[in-house]
Structure formats: C-alpha cells, structure tokens
Coordinates of C-alpha atoms and ligand atoms in Angstrom, one line a residue:
X224 CA 99.8 111.0 96.4
X225 CA 103.3 112.7 96.4
X226 CA 106.1 112.2 98.9
X227 CA 105.1 115.7 100.8
X228 CA 101.8 113.4 102.5
X229 CA 104.2 110.5 103.9
X230 CA 105.8 111.5 107.2
X231 CA 107.7 110.1 109.7
X232 CA 104.9 109.5 112.8
X233 CA 105.4 109.7 116.4
X234 CA 103.9 107.3 117.4
X235 CA 103.4 110.2 120.3
X236 CA 102.0 112.2 118.6
X237 CA 99.7 109.9 116.6
X238 CA 97.5 109.2 120.1
X239 CA 97.0 112.5 121.0
X240 CA 96.2 114.1 117.8
X241 CA 93.3 113.3 115.6
X242 CA 93.5 114.3 112.3
X243 CA 90.4 113.4 110.6
X244 CA 90.8 112.4 106.2
X245 CA 87.5 114.1 104.0
X246 CA 86.4 112.3 100.7
X247 CA 90.2 111.9 98.7
X248 CA 92.7 112.1 101.0
X249 CA 95.0 110.0 101.8
X250 CA 98.1 109.9 104.5
X251 CA 100.5 107.5 105.5
X252 CA 103.7 107.0 108.3
X253 CA 105.8 105.2 108.4
X254 CA 108.5 105.1 112.2
X255 CA 112.5 103.4 112.2
X256 CA 112.2 100.2 114.2
X257 CA 116.0 99.1 114.8
X258 CA 116.4 101.7 118.1
X259 CA 113.6 101.6 119.9
X260 CA 112.9 100.6 123.2
X261 CA 111.8 97.1 124.4
X262 CA 108.8 98.5 126.2
X263 CA 107.2 100.7 123.7
X264 CA 107.1 97.7 122.4
X265 CA 105.1 95.3 124.6
X266 CA 103.3 98.6 125.3
X267 CA 101.2 98.7 121.4
X268 CA 101.2 94.8 122.1
X269 CA 98.0 95.9 124.4
X270 CA 96.4 97.6 121.4
X271 CA 96.5 94.2 118.5
X272 CA 93.8 91.8 118.5
X273 CA 93.6 87.9 119.5
X274 CA 94.7 87.5 116.2
X275 CA 97.3 90.1 115.7
X276 CA 99.4 88.4 119.2
X277 CA 99.0 85.1 118.8
X278 CA 100.6 86.7 114.6
X279 CA 103.1 88.1 116.0
X280 CA 103.9 85.4 119.4
X281 CA 104.6 82.8 116.0
X282 CA 108.3 84.6 114.8
X283 CA 111.9 83.5 115.6
X284 CA 112.8 86.5 115.1
X285 CA 112.5 89.2 118.1
X286 CA 112.8 92.3 115.2
X287 CA 109.8 89.8 113.1
X288 CA 108.1 90.2 116.1
X289 CA 108.8 94.1 117.5
X290 CA 108.2 95.4 113.5
X291 CA 105.1 92.7 112.9
X292 CA 103.6 94.8 116.0
X293 CA 104.7 98.1 115.4
X294 CA 102.5 98.1 111.9
X295 CA 99.5 97.1 113.5
X296 CA 100.0 99.0 116.5
X297 CA 101.0 101.6 113.8
X298 CA 98.0 101.6 111.6
X299 CA 95.9 101.2 114.4
X300 CA 96.7 105.0 115.6
X301 CA 96.7 106.3 112.5
X302 CA 93.0 104.7 111.4
X303 CA 92.3 106.3 115.6
X304 CA 93.3 109.2 114.6
X305 CA 90.9 109.4 111.4
X306 CA 88.2 107.5 112.4
X307 CA 88.2 108.6 116.3
X308 CA 87.4 105.7 117.4
X309 CA 90.0 103.8 119.4
X310 CA 93.2 101.7 118.3
X311 CA 92.2 99.2 120.3
X312 CA 88.8 99.0 119.3
X313 CA 89.0 98.8 115.5
X314 CA 88.1 95.2 114.0
X315 CA 89.3 93.7 111.1
X316 CA 87.6 91.7 108.5
X317 CA 91.0 90.0 107.4
X318 CA 89.7 86.3 104.4
X319 CA 93.2 84.7 103.1
X320 CA 94.8 85.7 100.6
X321 CA 93.0 88.9 100.1
X322 CA 93.3 93.0 101.8
X323 CA 92.3 93.5 104.9
X324 CA 89.8 96.0 105.7
X325 CA 87.6 98.0 108.4
X326 CA 84.9 96.6 109.6
X327 CA 82.0 98.7 110.7
X328 CA 80.7 102.8 110.8
X329 CA 84.7 103.5 109.7
X330 CA 84.7 100.8 106.6
X331 CA 84.8 103.7 104.3
X332 CA 88.3 104.6 105.7
X333 CA 91.1 101.6 103.4
X334 CA 94.9 101.4 104.8
X335 CA 97.3 99.6 103.6
X336 CA 100.3 98.3 105.9
X337 CA 104.1 97.1 105.2
X338 CA 106.7 95.7 107.6
X339 CA 110.5 94.7 106.9
X340 CA 114.3 94.6 109.2
X341 CA 113.8 97.7 110.3
X342 CA 110.7 99.8 109.2
X343 CA 106.9 99.8 109.9
X344 CA 104.0 101.8 107.1
X345 CA 101.3 102.5 105.9
X346 CA 98.2 103.9 104.7
X347 CA 95.4 105.0 104.8
X348 CA 93.1 106.8 102.3
X349 CA 89.1 107.9 102.8
X350 CA 87.2 106.4 99.9
X351 CA 89.9 105.2 98.1
X352 CA 92.2 102.2 97.2
X353 CA 95.5 102.4 98.4
X354 CA 98.7 100.4 98.4
X355 CA 102.0 100.1 100.3
X356 CA 105.2 98.5 100.2
X357 CA 107.7 99.6 102.1
X358 CA 111.2 96.9 102.0
X359 CA 115.0 96.7 103.1
X360 CA 117.9 97.0 100.2
X361 CA 119.4 94.1 100.4
X362 CA 122.7 94.2 97.4
X363 CA 121.8 90.3 95.5
X364 CA 124.7 88.6 93.4
X365 CA 122.2 87.2 91.2
X366 CA 119.4 90.3 90.9
X367 CA 119.3 89.0 87.2
X368 CA 117.5 85.5 88.6
X369 CA 115.6 87.1 90.3
X370 CA 113.8 89.7 88.3
X371 CA 113.6 87.7 85.2
X372 CA 110.7 86.1 87.7
X373 CA 109.0 88.9 88.6
X374 CA 109.9 91.8 86.2
X375 CA 108.2 92.6 82.4
X376 CA 110.8 92.0 79.6
X377 CA 110.6 95.8 79.2
X378 CA 111.7 96.4 83.6
X379 CA 113.8 93.6 82.5
X380 CA 115.7 95.4 80.3
X381 CA 115.9 98.4 82.3
X382 CA 117.4 96.6 84.8
X383 CA 120.4 95.2 82.6
X384 CA 120.8 98.8 81.0
X385 CA 122.0 100.3 84.4
X386 CA 125.8 100.4 86.6
X387 CA 125.6 96.6 88.3
X388 CA 126.2 98.2 91.4
X389 CA 122.8 100.3 90.1
X390 CA 120.9 96.7 89.7
X391 CA 119.6 96.0 93.2
X392 CA 118.2 98.7 94.5
X393 CA 116.9 99.4 90.4
X394 CA 115.3 95.7 90.6
X395 CA 114.1 97.1 94.0
X396 CA 112.5 100.8 93.4
X397 CA 110.4 98.2 91.4
X398 CA 109.4 95.9 93.4
X399 CA 107.9 98.1 95.8
X400 CA 105.9 99.6 93.2
X401 CA 104.7 96.5 91.8
X402 CA 103.4 95.6 95.5
X403 CA 102.3 98.9 96.2
X404 CA 100.0 98.6 93.3
X405 CA 99.1 95.4 93.3
X406 CA 98.1 96.1 97.2
X407 CA 96.3 99.0 96.3
X408 CA 94.2 96.5 93.7
X409 CA 93.6 93.0 95.9
X410 CA 95.4 90.9 94.3
X411 CA 98.4 90.4 95.6
X412 CA 100.0 87.4 94.0
X413 CA 97.4 86.0 92.7
X414 CA 98.1 88.4 89.9
X415 CA 101.6 88.2 87.8
X416 CA 103.4 90.0 88.2
X417 CA 105.0 90.2 84.1
X418 CA 101.6 91.2 83.5
X419 CA 101.9 95.0 83.9
X420 CA 105.6 97.1 84.3
X421 CA 105.7 100.4 86.2
X422 CA 107.4 103.4 84.3
X423 CA 108.7 105.9 85.6
X424 CA 109.5 109.8 85.5
X425 CA 106.7 110.9 85.5
X426 CA 105.7 107.2 87.9
X427 CA 103.0 104.3 85.9
X428 CA 102.2 101.4 85.6
X429 CA 101.8 99.8 81.8
X430 CA 99.5 96.7 81.0
X431 CA 100.9 94.2 79.3
X432 CA 99.3 94.4 75.8
X433 CA 97.9 98.3 76.1
X434 CA 100.8 102.2 75.2
X435 CA 99.7 104.4 77.6
X436 CA 99.7 103.6 81.4
X437 CA 96.6 103.3 83.6
X438 CA 94.1 106.5 83.8
X439 CA 92.4 107.5 88.0
X440 CA 96.3 106.5 89.4
X441 CA 98.4 108.1 91.6
X442 CA 102.0 106.7 92.4
X443 CA 104.3 108.2 95.2
X444 CA 107.8 106.4 96.5
X445 CA 110.7 108.2 98.5
X446 CA 114.1 106.6 100.1
X447 CA 113.2 106.8 103.4
X448 CA 116.3 105.9 105.4
X449 CA 120.3 104.9 103.9
X450 CA 119.4 101.5 103.3
X451 CA 114.8 101.0 102.8
X452 CA 112.9 102.0 99.9
X453 CA 108.5 102.2 100.2
X454 CA 106.3 103.0 97.4
X455 CA 102.3 103.4 98.0
X456 CA 99.9 103.5 95.3
X457 CA 96.5 105.9 95.1
X458 CA 93.4 104.6 92.6
X459 CA 91.8 108.1 92.4
X460 CA 89.1 107.3 90.6
X461 CA 86.9 105.1 90.5
Ligands
COA558 C1 100.2 90.9 100.0 C2 101.8 90.4 99.3 C3 102.7 91.4 98.6 C4 102.4 91.2 101.3 O1 104.0 91.6 101.1 P1 104.2 91.7 102.2 O2 105.8 92.5 101.4 O3 105.2 89.5 101.8 O4 104.8 92.3 103.7 P2 104.3 93.6 103.6 O5 104.7 93.5 104.8 O6 104.6 94.9 102.3 O7 102.3 93.5 103.7 C5 101.3 92.1 104.4 C6 100.3 93.6 104.9 O8 99.6 93.7 103.6 C7 98.0 92.6 104.1 N1 97.4 92.2 102.0 C8 97.9 90.6 102.4 N2 97.4 90.1 101.8 C9 96.8 91.6 101.0 C10 96.6 91.6 99.7 N3 95.7 91.3 99.1 N4 96.3 92.9 98.7 C11 96.7 93.8 99.8 N5 97.3 94.1 101.3 C12 97.4 92.3 101.7 C13 98.4 93.2 105.0 O9 98.4 94.2 105.8 C14 99.9 92.1 105.6 O10 99.8 92.5 106.3 P3 100.4 90.8 107.2 O11 100.8 90.0 107.1 O12 100.9 91.3 109.1 O13 99.2 90.3 108.6 C15 101.3 88.9 99.2 O14 100.9 88.6 98.7 C16 103.4 87.9 98.9 O15 102.6 87.3 99.5 N6 104.2 88.5 98.9 C17 104.6 87.7 98.8 C18 106.5 88.8 98.7 C19 107.3 88.3 97.5 O16 107.2 87.5 97.8 N7 108.4 88.8 98.1 C20 110.1 88.3 96.6 C21 110.5 89.7 96.9 S1 111.8 89.9 95.1

C-alpha cells in the first residue's frame, strides 16, 4: 500500500458509493473528528451493535467516546462499501486481546481500525493481513525514557541522534509503524516491542537477529494533519 492509497473520506460518499475490492487490494481512510457536528455521532451510533454501544458508553470523556463511535462507524461503512452488505448488519468475532474479524460470507475482508484524539482511521484489505495505527503527536519531555521501553537499540540510536525537538515525532513515526505491524500480524502487544526494528527509506521491519528486512510486507506512513501520524502495514505474500 502506498501513501496514495490512504484517503480522507467523506462519510456521506462512503454510505452511497459501493467500492468493491479485488483480491490483493487494500484501502484505508481517515477522518478528522474535532469539528464534526455532535448530531453526526448520534447518527453513527445507530450503525453500531450492542457490544460497541456498551463499549462507547464506558468512555468518561465525550471526545474519546465520539472518536470510538466514529472509528467503528467508519470501519462499518468502509467494509459495507467493499462487500455491499448494510453497515449495521455486519457481525464481528472479537476474542479478547486478539484481532477482531468479520464474520460471514465476507470474512475474506480483513480490517484494522484506530482512534486517537481528534482523528480516526481504518483500513480494509481483500485476503491480506492489514494493520493501521494513528496517533496524536505530543511533545514529551521523557521521550527517551519511553523509547527505551518500546524500541530496539538501533531505533534508540536513531532517536538519540536526532535534534531534541525532533525526537518526539520521530518516536511516534517508529511507534505507529511498530503498532501497525503488530496489528497486522494480530499479535498486538503480546509480541515484545524490542523484538523487531523499523527501518526508514525504504520503510521495512527487521527482526532482531536478522540482517535483512522481512520480505512480503508493505508499509506506508502519512501525516494527515499537523498533529497526527498514521502508519499502515500490509502483508502482501501469504
Ligand atoms: C492492539 C493494540 C496495539 C491497540 O492499540 P491502541 O493504539 O491503544 O489503540 P488503537 O485505537 O490504535 O486500536 C484499537 C483497535 O485495535 C484492534 N485490536 C485489538 N487487539 C488487536 C490485535 N491483537 N491485533 C490487531 N488489532 C487489534 C481493535 O479493533 C481495537 O479497537 P477497539 O479498542 O475500539 O475495539 C493493543 O494491543 C494495545 O493495547 N496497545 C497499547 C498501546 C500503548 O501502550 N501505547 C503506548 C504508547 S507509548
């Protein structure tokens, strides 16, 4: 998947334009939520199932609740556009700490969703593992401490070599790519974050102990707003 495959989507366009994916294709979309009409979230709530509505109700902060609702509605709308079934009819299997998946005839469609402060995103692929992560940028004073817990020595060296005011965004670039990879494999945080390194130019993952990048994977990274970073990982060979 290249950065050109990540689209800002108008939800109204998604609701009416069927966009079937062929085998091996993937698409991602994202949506800024900060300036949306509150009535929009109530409308999207009607697309969600009981599990999602109960989960949404557990957020204390309205904006976190809205981001959750928007991410799940956007995912349903994108899946619906890919398979033709109504967004509200889609059913999911959600084992604890595992990658959720679509049930039924369209289970060949794989997806990944992410929500962070003010931005939500999802990606759908036909017959390929896909993972996506979006994060809001924060200037952290303790970025080196956080990086020590989440990065390999090679990644840490990259961050230490960067100018101090560039370290937080560099860490988030690495972090989103690492999370996108772990969400694509379905391992989540059950796989140690320091068991693989992210490499830039070209984007790739190298398992610790290996010298060459992992083959069969595609990565893309974009900056959808001045304060958000997004990464997508796709396994292109089974
Ligand atoms: C999957 C995981 C990586 C998600 O991380 P996250 O950044 O917190 O949340 P995101 O919004 O990007 O993604 C959440 C979605 O990932 C999906 N997901 C959950 N487990 C998953 C897994 N094992 N594999 C793939 N996707 C998974 C779900 O759809 C989930 O949506 P929901 O929670 O709204 O139902 C998770 O293992 C996790 O707990 N991460 C913690 C992140 C963290 O500690 N960050 C510190 C930054 S320094």
